[in-house]
CSV table of C-alpha atoms and ligand atoms in Angstrom, one decimal:
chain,number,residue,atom,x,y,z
A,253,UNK,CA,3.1,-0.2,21.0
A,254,UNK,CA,6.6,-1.6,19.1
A,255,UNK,CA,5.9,-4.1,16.4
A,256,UNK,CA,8.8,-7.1,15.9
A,257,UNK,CA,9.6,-8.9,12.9
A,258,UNK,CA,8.0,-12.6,12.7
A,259,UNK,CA,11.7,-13.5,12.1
A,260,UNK,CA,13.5,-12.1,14.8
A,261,UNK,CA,11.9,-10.7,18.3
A,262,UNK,CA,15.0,-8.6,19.0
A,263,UNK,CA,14.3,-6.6,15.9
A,264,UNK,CA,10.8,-3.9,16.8
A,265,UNK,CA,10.1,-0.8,15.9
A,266,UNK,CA,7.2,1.8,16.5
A,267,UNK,CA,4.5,2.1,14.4
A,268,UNK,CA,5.5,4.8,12.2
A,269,UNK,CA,8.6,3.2,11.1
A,270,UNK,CA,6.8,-0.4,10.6
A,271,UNK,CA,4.4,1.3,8.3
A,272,UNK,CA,7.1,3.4,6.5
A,273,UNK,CA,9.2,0.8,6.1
A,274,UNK,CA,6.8,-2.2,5.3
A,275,UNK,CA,8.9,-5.0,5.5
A,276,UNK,CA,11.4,-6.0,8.6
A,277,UNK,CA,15.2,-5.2,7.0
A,278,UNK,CA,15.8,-9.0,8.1
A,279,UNK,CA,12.5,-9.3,5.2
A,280,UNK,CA,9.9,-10.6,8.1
A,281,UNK,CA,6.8,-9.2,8.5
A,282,UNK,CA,6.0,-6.7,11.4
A,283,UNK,CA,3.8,-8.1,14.5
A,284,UNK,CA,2.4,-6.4,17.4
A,285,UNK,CA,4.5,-7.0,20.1
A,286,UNK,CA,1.3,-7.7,22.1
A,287,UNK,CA,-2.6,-8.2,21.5
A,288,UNK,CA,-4.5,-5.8,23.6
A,289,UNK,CA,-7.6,-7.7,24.7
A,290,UNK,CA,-11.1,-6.0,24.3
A,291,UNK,CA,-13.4,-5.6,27.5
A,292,UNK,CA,-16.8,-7.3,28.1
A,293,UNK,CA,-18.5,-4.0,27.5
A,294,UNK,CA,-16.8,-2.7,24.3
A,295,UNK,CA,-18.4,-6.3,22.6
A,296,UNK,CA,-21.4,-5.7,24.3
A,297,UNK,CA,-21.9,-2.0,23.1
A,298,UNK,CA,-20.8,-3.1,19.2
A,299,UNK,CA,-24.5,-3.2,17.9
A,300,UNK,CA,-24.1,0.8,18.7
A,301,UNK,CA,-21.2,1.8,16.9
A,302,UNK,CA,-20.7,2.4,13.5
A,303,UNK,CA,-17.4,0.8,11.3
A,304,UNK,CA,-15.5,4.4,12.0
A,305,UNK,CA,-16.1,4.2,16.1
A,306,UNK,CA,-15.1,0.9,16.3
A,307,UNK,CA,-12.0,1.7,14.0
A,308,UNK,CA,-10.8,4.1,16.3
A,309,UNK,CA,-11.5,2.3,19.6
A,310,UNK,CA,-9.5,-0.8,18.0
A,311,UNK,CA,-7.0,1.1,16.5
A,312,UNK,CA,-5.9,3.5,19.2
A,313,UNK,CA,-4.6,0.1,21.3
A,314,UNK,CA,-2.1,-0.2,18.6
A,315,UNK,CA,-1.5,3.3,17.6
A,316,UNK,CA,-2.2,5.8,20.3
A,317,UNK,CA,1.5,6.1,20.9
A,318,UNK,CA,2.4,7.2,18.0
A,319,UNK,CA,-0.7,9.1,16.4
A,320,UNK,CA,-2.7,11.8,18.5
A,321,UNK,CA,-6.1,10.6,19.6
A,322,UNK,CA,-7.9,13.8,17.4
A,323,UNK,CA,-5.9,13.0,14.0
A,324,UNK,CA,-6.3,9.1,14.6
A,325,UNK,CA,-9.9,9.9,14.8
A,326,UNK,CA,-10.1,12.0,12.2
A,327,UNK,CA,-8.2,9.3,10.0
A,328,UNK,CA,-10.8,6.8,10.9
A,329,UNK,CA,-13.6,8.7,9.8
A,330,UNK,CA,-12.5,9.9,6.8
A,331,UNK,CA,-10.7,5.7,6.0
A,332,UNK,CA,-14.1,4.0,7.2
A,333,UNK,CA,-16.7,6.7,5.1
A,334,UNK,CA,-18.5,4.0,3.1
A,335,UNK,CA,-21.3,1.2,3.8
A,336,UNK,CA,-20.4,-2.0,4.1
A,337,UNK,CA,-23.8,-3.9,4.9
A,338,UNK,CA,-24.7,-7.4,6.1
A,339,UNK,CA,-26.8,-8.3,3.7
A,340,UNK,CA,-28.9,-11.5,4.3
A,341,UNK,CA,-28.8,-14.1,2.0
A,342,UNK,CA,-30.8,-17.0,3.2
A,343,UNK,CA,-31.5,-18.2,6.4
A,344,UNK,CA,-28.8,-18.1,8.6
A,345,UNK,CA,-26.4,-17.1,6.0
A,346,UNK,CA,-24.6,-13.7,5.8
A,347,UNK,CA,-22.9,-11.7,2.8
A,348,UNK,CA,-20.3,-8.8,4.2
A,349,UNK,CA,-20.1,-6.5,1.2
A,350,UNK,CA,-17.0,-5.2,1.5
A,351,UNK,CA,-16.9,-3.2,-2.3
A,352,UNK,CA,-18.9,-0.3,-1.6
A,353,UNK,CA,-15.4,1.8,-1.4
A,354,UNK,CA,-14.2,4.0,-4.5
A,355,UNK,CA,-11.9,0.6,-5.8
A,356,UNK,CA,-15.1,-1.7,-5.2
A,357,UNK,CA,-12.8,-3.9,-3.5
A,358,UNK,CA,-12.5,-4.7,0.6
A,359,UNK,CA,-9.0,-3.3,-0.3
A,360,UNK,CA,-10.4,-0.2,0.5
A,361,UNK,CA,-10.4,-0.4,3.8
A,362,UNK,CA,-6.9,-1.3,4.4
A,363,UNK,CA,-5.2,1.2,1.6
A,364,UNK,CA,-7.4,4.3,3.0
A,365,UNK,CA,-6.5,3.5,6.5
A,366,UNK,CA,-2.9,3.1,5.6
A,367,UNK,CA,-2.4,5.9,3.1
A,368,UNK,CA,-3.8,7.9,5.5
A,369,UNK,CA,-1.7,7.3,8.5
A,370,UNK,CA,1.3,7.2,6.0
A,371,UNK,CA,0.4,11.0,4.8
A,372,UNK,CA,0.4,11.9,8.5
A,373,UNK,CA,3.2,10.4,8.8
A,374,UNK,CA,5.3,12.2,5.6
A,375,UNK,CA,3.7,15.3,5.9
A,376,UNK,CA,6.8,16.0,8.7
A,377,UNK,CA,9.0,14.1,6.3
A,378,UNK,CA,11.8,15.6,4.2
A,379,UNK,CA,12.3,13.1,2.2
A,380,UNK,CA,9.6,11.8,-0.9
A,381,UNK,CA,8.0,8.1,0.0
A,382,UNK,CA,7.6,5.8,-3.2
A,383,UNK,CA,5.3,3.4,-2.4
A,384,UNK,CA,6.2,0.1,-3.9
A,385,UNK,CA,2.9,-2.4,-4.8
A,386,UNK,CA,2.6,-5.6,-6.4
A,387,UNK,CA,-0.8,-6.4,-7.1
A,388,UNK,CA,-2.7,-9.3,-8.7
A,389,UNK,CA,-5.9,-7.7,-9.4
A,390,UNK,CA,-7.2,-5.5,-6.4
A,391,UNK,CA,-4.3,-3.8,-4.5
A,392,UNK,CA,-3.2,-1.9,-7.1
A,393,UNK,CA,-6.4,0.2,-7.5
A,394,UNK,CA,-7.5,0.5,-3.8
A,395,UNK,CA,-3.7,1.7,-2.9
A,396,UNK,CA,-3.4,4.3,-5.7
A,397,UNK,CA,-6.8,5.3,-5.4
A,398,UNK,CA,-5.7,6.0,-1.3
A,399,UNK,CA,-2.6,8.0,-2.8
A,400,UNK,CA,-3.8,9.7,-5.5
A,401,UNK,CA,-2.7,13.6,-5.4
A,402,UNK,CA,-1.1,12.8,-1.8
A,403,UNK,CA,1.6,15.1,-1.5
A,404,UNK,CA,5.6,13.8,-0.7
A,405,UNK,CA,4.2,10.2,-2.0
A,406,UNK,CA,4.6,8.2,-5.1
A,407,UNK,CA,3.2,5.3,-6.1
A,408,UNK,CA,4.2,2.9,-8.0
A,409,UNK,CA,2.3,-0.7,-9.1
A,410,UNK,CA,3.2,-3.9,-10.3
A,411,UNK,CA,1.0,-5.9,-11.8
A,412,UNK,CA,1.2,-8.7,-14.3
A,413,UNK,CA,0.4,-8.8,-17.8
A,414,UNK,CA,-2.9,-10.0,-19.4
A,415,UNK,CA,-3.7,-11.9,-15.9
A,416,UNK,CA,-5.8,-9.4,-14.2
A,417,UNK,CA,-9.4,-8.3,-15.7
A,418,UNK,CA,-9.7,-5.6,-17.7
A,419,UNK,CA,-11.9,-3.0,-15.2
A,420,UNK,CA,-9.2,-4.5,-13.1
A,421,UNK,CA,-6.6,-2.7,-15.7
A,422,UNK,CA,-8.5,0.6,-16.4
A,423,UNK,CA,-8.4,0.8,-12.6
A,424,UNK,CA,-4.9,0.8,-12.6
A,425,UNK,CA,-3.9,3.0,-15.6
A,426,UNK,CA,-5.9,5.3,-15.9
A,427,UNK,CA,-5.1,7.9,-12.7
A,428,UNK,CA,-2.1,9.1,-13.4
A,429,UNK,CA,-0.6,11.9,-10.9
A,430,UNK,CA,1.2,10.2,-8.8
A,431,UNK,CA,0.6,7.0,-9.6
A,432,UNK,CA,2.6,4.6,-12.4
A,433,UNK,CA,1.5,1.5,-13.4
A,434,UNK,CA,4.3,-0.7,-14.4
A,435,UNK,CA,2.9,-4.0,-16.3
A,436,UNK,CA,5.2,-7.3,-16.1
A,437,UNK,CA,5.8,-9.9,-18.6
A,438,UNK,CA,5.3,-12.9,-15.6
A,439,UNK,CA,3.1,-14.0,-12.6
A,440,UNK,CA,2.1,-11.5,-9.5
A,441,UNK,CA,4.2,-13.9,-7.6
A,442,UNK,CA,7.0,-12.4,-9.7
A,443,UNK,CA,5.8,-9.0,-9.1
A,444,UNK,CA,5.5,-9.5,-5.1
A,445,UNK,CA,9.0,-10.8,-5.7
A,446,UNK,CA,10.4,-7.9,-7.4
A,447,UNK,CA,9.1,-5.5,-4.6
A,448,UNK,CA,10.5,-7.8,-2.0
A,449,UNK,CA,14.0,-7.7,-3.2
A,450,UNK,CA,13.7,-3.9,-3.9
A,451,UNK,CA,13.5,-3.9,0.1
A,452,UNK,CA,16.1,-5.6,0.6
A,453,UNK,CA,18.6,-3.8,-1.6
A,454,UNK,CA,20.7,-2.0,0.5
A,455,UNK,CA,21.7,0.5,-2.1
A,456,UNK,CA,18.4,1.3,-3.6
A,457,UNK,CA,17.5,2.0,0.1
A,458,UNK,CA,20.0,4.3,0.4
A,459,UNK,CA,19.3,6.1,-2.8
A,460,UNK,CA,15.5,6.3,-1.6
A,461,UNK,CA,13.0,6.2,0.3
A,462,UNK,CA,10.8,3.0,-0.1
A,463,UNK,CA,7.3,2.1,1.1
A,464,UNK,CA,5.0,-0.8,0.9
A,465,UNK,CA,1.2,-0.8,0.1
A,466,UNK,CA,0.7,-4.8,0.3
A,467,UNK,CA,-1.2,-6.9,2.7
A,468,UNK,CA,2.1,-7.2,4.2
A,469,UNK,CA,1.9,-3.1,6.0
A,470,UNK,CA,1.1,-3.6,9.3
A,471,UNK,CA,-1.1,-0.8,8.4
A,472,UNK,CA,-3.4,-2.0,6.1
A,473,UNK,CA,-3.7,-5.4,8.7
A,474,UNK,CA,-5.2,-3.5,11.4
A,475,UNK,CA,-7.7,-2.1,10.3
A,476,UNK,CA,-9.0,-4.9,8.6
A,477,UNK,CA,-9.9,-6.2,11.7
A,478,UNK,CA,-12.4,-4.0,12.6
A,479,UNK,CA,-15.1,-4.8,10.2
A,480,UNK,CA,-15.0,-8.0,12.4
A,481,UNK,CA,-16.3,-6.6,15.2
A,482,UNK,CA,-18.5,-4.5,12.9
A,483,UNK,CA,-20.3,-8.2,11.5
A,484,UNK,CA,-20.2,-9.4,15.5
A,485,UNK,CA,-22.3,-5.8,16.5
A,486,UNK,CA,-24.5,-5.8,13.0
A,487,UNK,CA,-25.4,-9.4,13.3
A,488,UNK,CA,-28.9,-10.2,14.9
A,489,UNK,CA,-27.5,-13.1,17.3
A,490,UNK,CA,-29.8,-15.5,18.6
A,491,UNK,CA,-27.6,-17.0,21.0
A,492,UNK,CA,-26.3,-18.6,18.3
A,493,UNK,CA,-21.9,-19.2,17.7
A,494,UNK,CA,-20.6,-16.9,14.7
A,495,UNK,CA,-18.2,-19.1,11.7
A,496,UNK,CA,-17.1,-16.4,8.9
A,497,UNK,CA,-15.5,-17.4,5.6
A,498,UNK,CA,-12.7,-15.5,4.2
A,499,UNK,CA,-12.2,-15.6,0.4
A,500,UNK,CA,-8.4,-15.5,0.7
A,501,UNK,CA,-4.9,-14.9,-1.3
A,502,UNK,CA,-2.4,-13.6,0.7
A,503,UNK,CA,-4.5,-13.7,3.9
A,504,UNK,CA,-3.8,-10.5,5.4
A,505,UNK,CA,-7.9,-10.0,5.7
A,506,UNK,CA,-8.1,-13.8,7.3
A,507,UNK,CA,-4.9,-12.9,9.5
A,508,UNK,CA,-6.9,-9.9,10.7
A,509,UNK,CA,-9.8,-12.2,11.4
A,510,UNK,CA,-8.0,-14.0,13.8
A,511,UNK,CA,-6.2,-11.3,15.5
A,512,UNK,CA,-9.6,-10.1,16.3
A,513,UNK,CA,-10.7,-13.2,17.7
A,514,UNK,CA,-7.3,-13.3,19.7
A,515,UNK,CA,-8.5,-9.8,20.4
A,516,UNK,CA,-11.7,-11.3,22.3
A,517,UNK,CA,-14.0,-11.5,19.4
A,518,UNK,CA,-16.0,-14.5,20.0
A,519,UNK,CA,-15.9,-15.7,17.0
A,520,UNK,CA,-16.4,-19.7,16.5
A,521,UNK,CA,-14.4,-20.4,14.0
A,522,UNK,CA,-13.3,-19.2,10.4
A,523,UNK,CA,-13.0,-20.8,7.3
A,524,UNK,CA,-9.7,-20.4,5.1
A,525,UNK,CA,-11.6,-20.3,2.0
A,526,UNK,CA,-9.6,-20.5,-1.4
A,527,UNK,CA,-9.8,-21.5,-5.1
A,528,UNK,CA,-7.2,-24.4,-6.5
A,529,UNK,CA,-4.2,-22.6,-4.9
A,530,UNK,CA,-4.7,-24.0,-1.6
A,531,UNK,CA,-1.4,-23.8,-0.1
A,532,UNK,CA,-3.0,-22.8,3.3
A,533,UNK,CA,-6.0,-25.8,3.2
A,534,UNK,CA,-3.0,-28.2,2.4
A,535,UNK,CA,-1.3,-27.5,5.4
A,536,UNK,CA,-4.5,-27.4,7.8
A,537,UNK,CA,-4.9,-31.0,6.8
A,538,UNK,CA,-1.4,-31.9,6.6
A,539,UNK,CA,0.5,-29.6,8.8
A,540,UNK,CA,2.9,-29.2,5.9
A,541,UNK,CA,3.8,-25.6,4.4
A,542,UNK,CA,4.8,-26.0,1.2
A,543,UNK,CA,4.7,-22.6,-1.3
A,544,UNK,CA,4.1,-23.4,-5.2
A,545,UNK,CA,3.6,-21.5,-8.4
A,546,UNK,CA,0.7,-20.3,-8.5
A,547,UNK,CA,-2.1,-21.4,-10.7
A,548,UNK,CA,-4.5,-18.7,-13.0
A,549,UNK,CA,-8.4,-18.9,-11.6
A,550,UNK,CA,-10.7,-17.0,-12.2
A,551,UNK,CA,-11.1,-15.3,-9.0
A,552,UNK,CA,-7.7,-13.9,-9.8
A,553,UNK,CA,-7.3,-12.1,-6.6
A,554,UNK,CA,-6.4,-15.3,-4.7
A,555,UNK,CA,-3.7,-16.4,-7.1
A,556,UNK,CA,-1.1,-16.8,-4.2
A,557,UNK,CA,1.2,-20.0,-4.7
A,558,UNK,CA,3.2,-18.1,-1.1
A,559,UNK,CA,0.9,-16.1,0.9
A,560,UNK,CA,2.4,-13.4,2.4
A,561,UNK,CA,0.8,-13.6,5.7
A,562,UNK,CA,1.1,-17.4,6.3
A,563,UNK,CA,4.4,-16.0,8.6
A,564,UNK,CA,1.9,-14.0,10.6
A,565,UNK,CA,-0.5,-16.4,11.2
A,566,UNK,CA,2.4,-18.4,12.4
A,567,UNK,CA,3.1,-16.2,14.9
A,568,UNK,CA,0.1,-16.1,15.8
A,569,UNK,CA,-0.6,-19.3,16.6
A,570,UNK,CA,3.0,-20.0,17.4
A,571,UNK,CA,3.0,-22.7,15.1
A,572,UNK,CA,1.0,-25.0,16.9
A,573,UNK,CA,-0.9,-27.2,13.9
A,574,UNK,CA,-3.7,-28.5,16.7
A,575,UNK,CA,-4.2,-24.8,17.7
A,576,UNK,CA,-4.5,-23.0,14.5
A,577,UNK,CA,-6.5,-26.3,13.1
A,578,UNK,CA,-9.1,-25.8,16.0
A,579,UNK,CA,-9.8,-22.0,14.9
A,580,UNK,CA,-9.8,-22.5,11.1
A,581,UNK,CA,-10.8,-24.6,8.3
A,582,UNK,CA,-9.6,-24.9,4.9
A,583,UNK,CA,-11.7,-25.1,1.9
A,584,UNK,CA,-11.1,-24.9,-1.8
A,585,UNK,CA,-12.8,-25.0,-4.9
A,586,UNK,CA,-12.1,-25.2,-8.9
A,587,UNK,CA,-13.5,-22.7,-11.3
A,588,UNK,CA,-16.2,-24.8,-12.8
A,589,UNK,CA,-17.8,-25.1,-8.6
A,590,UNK,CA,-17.5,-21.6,-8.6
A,591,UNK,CA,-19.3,-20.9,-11.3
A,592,UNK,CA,-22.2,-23.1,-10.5
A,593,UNK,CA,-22.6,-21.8,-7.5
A,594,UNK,CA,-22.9,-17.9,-8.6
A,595,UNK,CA,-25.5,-19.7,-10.8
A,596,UNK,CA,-27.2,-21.1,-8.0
A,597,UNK,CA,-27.1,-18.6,-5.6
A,598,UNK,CA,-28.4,-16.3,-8.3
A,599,UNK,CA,-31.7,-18.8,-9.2
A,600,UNK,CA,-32.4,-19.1,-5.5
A,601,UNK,CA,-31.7,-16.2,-3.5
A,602,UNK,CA,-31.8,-13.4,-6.4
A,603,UNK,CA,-28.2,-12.7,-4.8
A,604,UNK,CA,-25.1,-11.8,-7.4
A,605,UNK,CA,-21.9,-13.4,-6.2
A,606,UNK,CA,-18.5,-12.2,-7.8
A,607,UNK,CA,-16.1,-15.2,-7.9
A,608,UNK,CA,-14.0,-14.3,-4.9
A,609,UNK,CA,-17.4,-13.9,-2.7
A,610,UNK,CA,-18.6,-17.5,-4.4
A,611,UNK,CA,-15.6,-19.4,-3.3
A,612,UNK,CA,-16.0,-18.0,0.2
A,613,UNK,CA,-19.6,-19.0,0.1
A,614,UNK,CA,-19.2,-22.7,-0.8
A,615,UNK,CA,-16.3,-22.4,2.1
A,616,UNK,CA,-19.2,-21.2,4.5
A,617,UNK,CA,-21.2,-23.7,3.2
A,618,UNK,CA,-18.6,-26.6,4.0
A,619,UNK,CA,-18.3,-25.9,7.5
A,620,UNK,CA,-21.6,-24.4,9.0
A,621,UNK,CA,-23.7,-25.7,11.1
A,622,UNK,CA,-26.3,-24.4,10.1
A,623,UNK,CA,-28.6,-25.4,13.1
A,624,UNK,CA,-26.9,-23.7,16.0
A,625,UNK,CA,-24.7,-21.5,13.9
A,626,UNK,CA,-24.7,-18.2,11.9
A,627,UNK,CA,-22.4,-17.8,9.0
A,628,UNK,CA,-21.1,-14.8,7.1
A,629,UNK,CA,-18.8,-14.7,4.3
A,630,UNK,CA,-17.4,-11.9,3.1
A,631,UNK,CA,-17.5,-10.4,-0.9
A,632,UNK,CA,-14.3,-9.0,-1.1
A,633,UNK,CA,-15.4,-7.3,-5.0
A,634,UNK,CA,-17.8,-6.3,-6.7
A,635,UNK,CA,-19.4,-8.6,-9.1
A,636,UNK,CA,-19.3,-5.8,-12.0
A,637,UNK,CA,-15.2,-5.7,-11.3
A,638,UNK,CA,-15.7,-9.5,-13.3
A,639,UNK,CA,-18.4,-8.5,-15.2
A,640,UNK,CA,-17.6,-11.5,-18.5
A,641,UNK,CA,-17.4,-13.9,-15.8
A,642,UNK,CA,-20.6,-13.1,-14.1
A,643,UNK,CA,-22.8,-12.0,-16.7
A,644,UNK,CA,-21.8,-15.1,-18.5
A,645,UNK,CA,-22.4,-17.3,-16.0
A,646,UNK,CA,-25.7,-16.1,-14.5
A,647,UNK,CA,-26.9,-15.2,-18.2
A,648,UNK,CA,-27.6,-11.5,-17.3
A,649,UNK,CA,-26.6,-8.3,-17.6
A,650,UNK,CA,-25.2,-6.7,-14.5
A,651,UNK,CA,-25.0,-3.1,-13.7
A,652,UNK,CA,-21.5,-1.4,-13.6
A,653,UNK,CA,-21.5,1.2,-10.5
A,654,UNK,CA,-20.4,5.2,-11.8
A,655,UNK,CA,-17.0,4.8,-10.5
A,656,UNK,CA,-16.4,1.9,-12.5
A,657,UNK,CA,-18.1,3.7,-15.7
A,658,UNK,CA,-16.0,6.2,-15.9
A,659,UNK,CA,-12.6,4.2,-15.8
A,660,UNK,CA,-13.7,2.5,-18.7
A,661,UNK,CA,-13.9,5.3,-21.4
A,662,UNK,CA,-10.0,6.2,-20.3
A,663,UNK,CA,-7.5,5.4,-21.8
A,664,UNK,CA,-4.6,3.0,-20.4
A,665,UNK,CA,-1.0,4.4,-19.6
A,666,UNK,CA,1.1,1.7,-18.3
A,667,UNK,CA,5.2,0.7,-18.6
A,668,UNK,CA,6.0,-2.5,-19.9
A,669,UNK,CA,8.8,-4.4,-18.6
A,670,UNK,CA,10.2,-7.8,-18.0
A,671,UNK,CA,10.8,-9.4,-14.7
A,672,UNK,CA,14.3,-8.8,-14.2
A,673,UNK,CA,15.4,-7.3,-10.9
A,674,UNK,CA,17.9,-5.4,-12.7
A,675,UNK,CA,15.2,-3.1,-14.7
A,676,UNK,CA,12.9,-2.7,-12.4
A,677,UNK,CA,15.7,-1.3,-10.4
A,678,UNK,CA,16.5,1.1,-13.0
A,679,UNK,CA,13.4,2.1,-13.4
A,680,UNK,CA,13.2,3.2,-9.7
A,681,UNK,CA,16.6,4.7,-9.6
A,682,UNK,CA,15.9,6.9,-12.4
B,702,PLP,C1,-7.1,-9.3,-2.4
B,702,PLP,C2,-8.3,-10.0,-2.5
B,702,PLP,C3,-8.6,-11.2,-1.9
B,702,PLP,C4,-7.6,-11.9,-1.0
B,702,PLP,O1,-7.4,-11.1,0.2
B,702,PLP,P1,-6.1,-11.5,1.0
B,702,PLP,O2,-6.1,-10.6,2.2
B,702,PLP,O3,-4.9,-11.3,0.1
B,702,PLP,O4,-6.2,-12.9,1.4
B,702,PLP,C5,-9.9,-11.7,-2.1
B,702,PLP,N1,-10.8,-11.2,-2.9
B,702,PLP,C6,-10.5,-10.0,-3.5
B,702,PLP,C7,-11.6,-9.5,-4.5
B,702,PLP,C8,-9.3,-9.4,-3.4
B,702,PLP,O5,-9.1,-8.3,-4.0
């Protein structure tokens, strides 16, 4: 399958440059040129296939061209290796813990997949890949933790100074290898705008050979579409319509929602769910786009003032407001609702919601009917990755998994650097 740039249909490519090269050179994203559709009997055999079967019968539709079958499989198992569970909050409502990966973020999915097909991919390359990530809080670990010791590949993160949590941090900078952690004096939309430009300069692009880990790769998209179908095969259906809330930033795991459904997921609706930078809820209820600074939350991983995605789901919908608006709602929520609800979901259902999972619940919430529907949302982190938050706000201590443990006691090596163009160039040229 070729994938086209959301800006321009005359410019597609096959997989394995769209994932080398992360963004279209016209700077849109890359889109399947078509979505396969999914037969009757591969949604009616999901309750009997685990996250890494489904991962390759999805993903081979889009990649079978360019990956052989055995490797793609082999990539899928060894991307899709941890739990996620469904984990059954209160009647009718559905948490899709998503952090059981070595970043205990749903990033995990998307980076392993990706770095995976991208060390295929470089193995029968020449030429080193520096992979170039801007990160406000999550990214950055999953993706380096998918690099780390992968050889031909650097990696290299952006992330923004004193505005991600500090496991966040320790996650970042404590790896080394191949990984470098560069911390920037401004906002992770500067840092997303940084990498952007880097793709976009000609020169640099000559001089090397760049890569991008974001929720823009077309390879980190797909595959967060299967756990879709994973929650559709898991979930114990009663005849009864499916809505799933999507604690969103960028919205490449929403995106992938939908595609699913465009797929032949029958899936009700989704909910665009979001804290106070609600770009995407604005324009569901006004049909105006409008991107703004963004605004410091505390769930940080959804401070987005111009999703990346928004093109994609665009495309997707062909920019039809009606259409989109009958698929998805918008929701959003300020800290201070965010933290009552992790109280009161804690009081009530003994269930420990990190910030990100809490604004997608109250989203759920919102929009479910909860008589003839089922509703999951999913927790994109776990709640230990924002432990001062949570532990303050439910009044008790919460345990920190291994993985994170260790991180803690390292210490931090990071570059500090402004948000000029012009250093941050430098920096890569040298
Ligand atoms: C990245 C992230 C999000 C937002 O995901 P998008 O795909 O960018 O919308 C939500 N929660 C957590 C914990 C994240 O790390």
């Amino acid at each position: 399958m070729k994938f086209y740039s959301t800006n321009n249909k005359n410019i597609s490519v096959s997989f394995k440059d769209a994932v080398v090269k992360g963004l279209a050179p016209d700077g849109g994203l890359f889109y399947p040129e078509s979505l396969p559709k999914l037969d009757k009997s591969f949604i009616d055999n999901l309750p009997n296939l685990s996250l890494a079967e489904i991962g390759f019968e999805v993903s081979k539709l889009f990649l079978g061209d360019d990956i052989p079958l055995d490797k793609l499989k082999e990539i899928c198992d060894d991307a899709l290796n941890f739990p996620t569970p469904l984990v059954s909050i209160e009647p009718n409502v559905y948490s899709l813990e998503l952090f059981h990966g070595p970043s205990c973020a749903f990033k995990d999915v998307g980076a392993r997949f990706m770095s995976r097909c991208l060390s295929y991919f470089a193995e029968n390359s020449d030429k080193k890949i520096t992979i170039l990530a801007a990160t406000s809080g999550d990214t950055g670990s999953a993706v380096a933790h998918g690099f780390l010791g992968i050889k031909n590949i650097d990696v290299v993160i952006l992330y923004p100074s004193g505005k991600v949590s500090q496991i966040q941090e320790q996650q970042l900078t404590t790896l080394g290898n191949n990984i470098t952690a560069l911390e920037i004096d401004g906002s992770f939309d500067d840092c997303q705008a940084l990498v952007k430009k880097a793709f976009q300069d000609d020169e640099l692009n000559k001089h090397m050979k760049l890569s991008s880990a974001n929720s823009i790769n077309i390879a980190r998209l797909i595959p967060q579409s299967f756990y879709y179908f994973y929650v559709y095969g898991q979930l114990k259906r009663q005849n009864k319509d499916l809505v799933i809330s999507v604690p969103s930033g960028n919205y490449g795991n929403l995106t992938a929602g939908l595609i699913a459904k465009q797929m032949g997921l029958p899936i009700k609706r989704f909910v665009a769910s979001t804290n106070v930078n609600k770009v995407v809820p604005d324009y569901l209820e006004t049909g105006k786009y409008e991107s703004k600074a963004s605004i410091q939350s505390i769930s940080n991983a959804m401070d987005v003032g111009a999703p990346s995605n928004f093109d994609r789901m665009m495309t997707l919908y062909q920019e039809n407001h009606p259409k989109i608006c009958a698929d998805l709602k918008g929701a959003s929520y300020s800290d201070e609702q965010t933290k009552e609800v992790m109280k009161k979901v804690y009081k009530n259902s003994n269930y420990i919601l990190d910030p990100h999972g809490a604004v997608a619940y109250l989203g759920l919430k919102k929009e479910l009917d909860a008589e003839n529907e089922q509703g999951v949302f999913i927790e994109t982190a776990h709640p230990a990755k924002f432990i001062n938050i949570v532990e303050e706000v439910i009044d008790t201590k919460v345990e920190i998994p291994e993985y994170l443990k260790s991180c803690l006691t390292k210490e931090k090596s990071s570059i500090k650097m402004n948000n000029s163009y012009q250093d941050f160039k430098n920096y890569l040229k040298n």
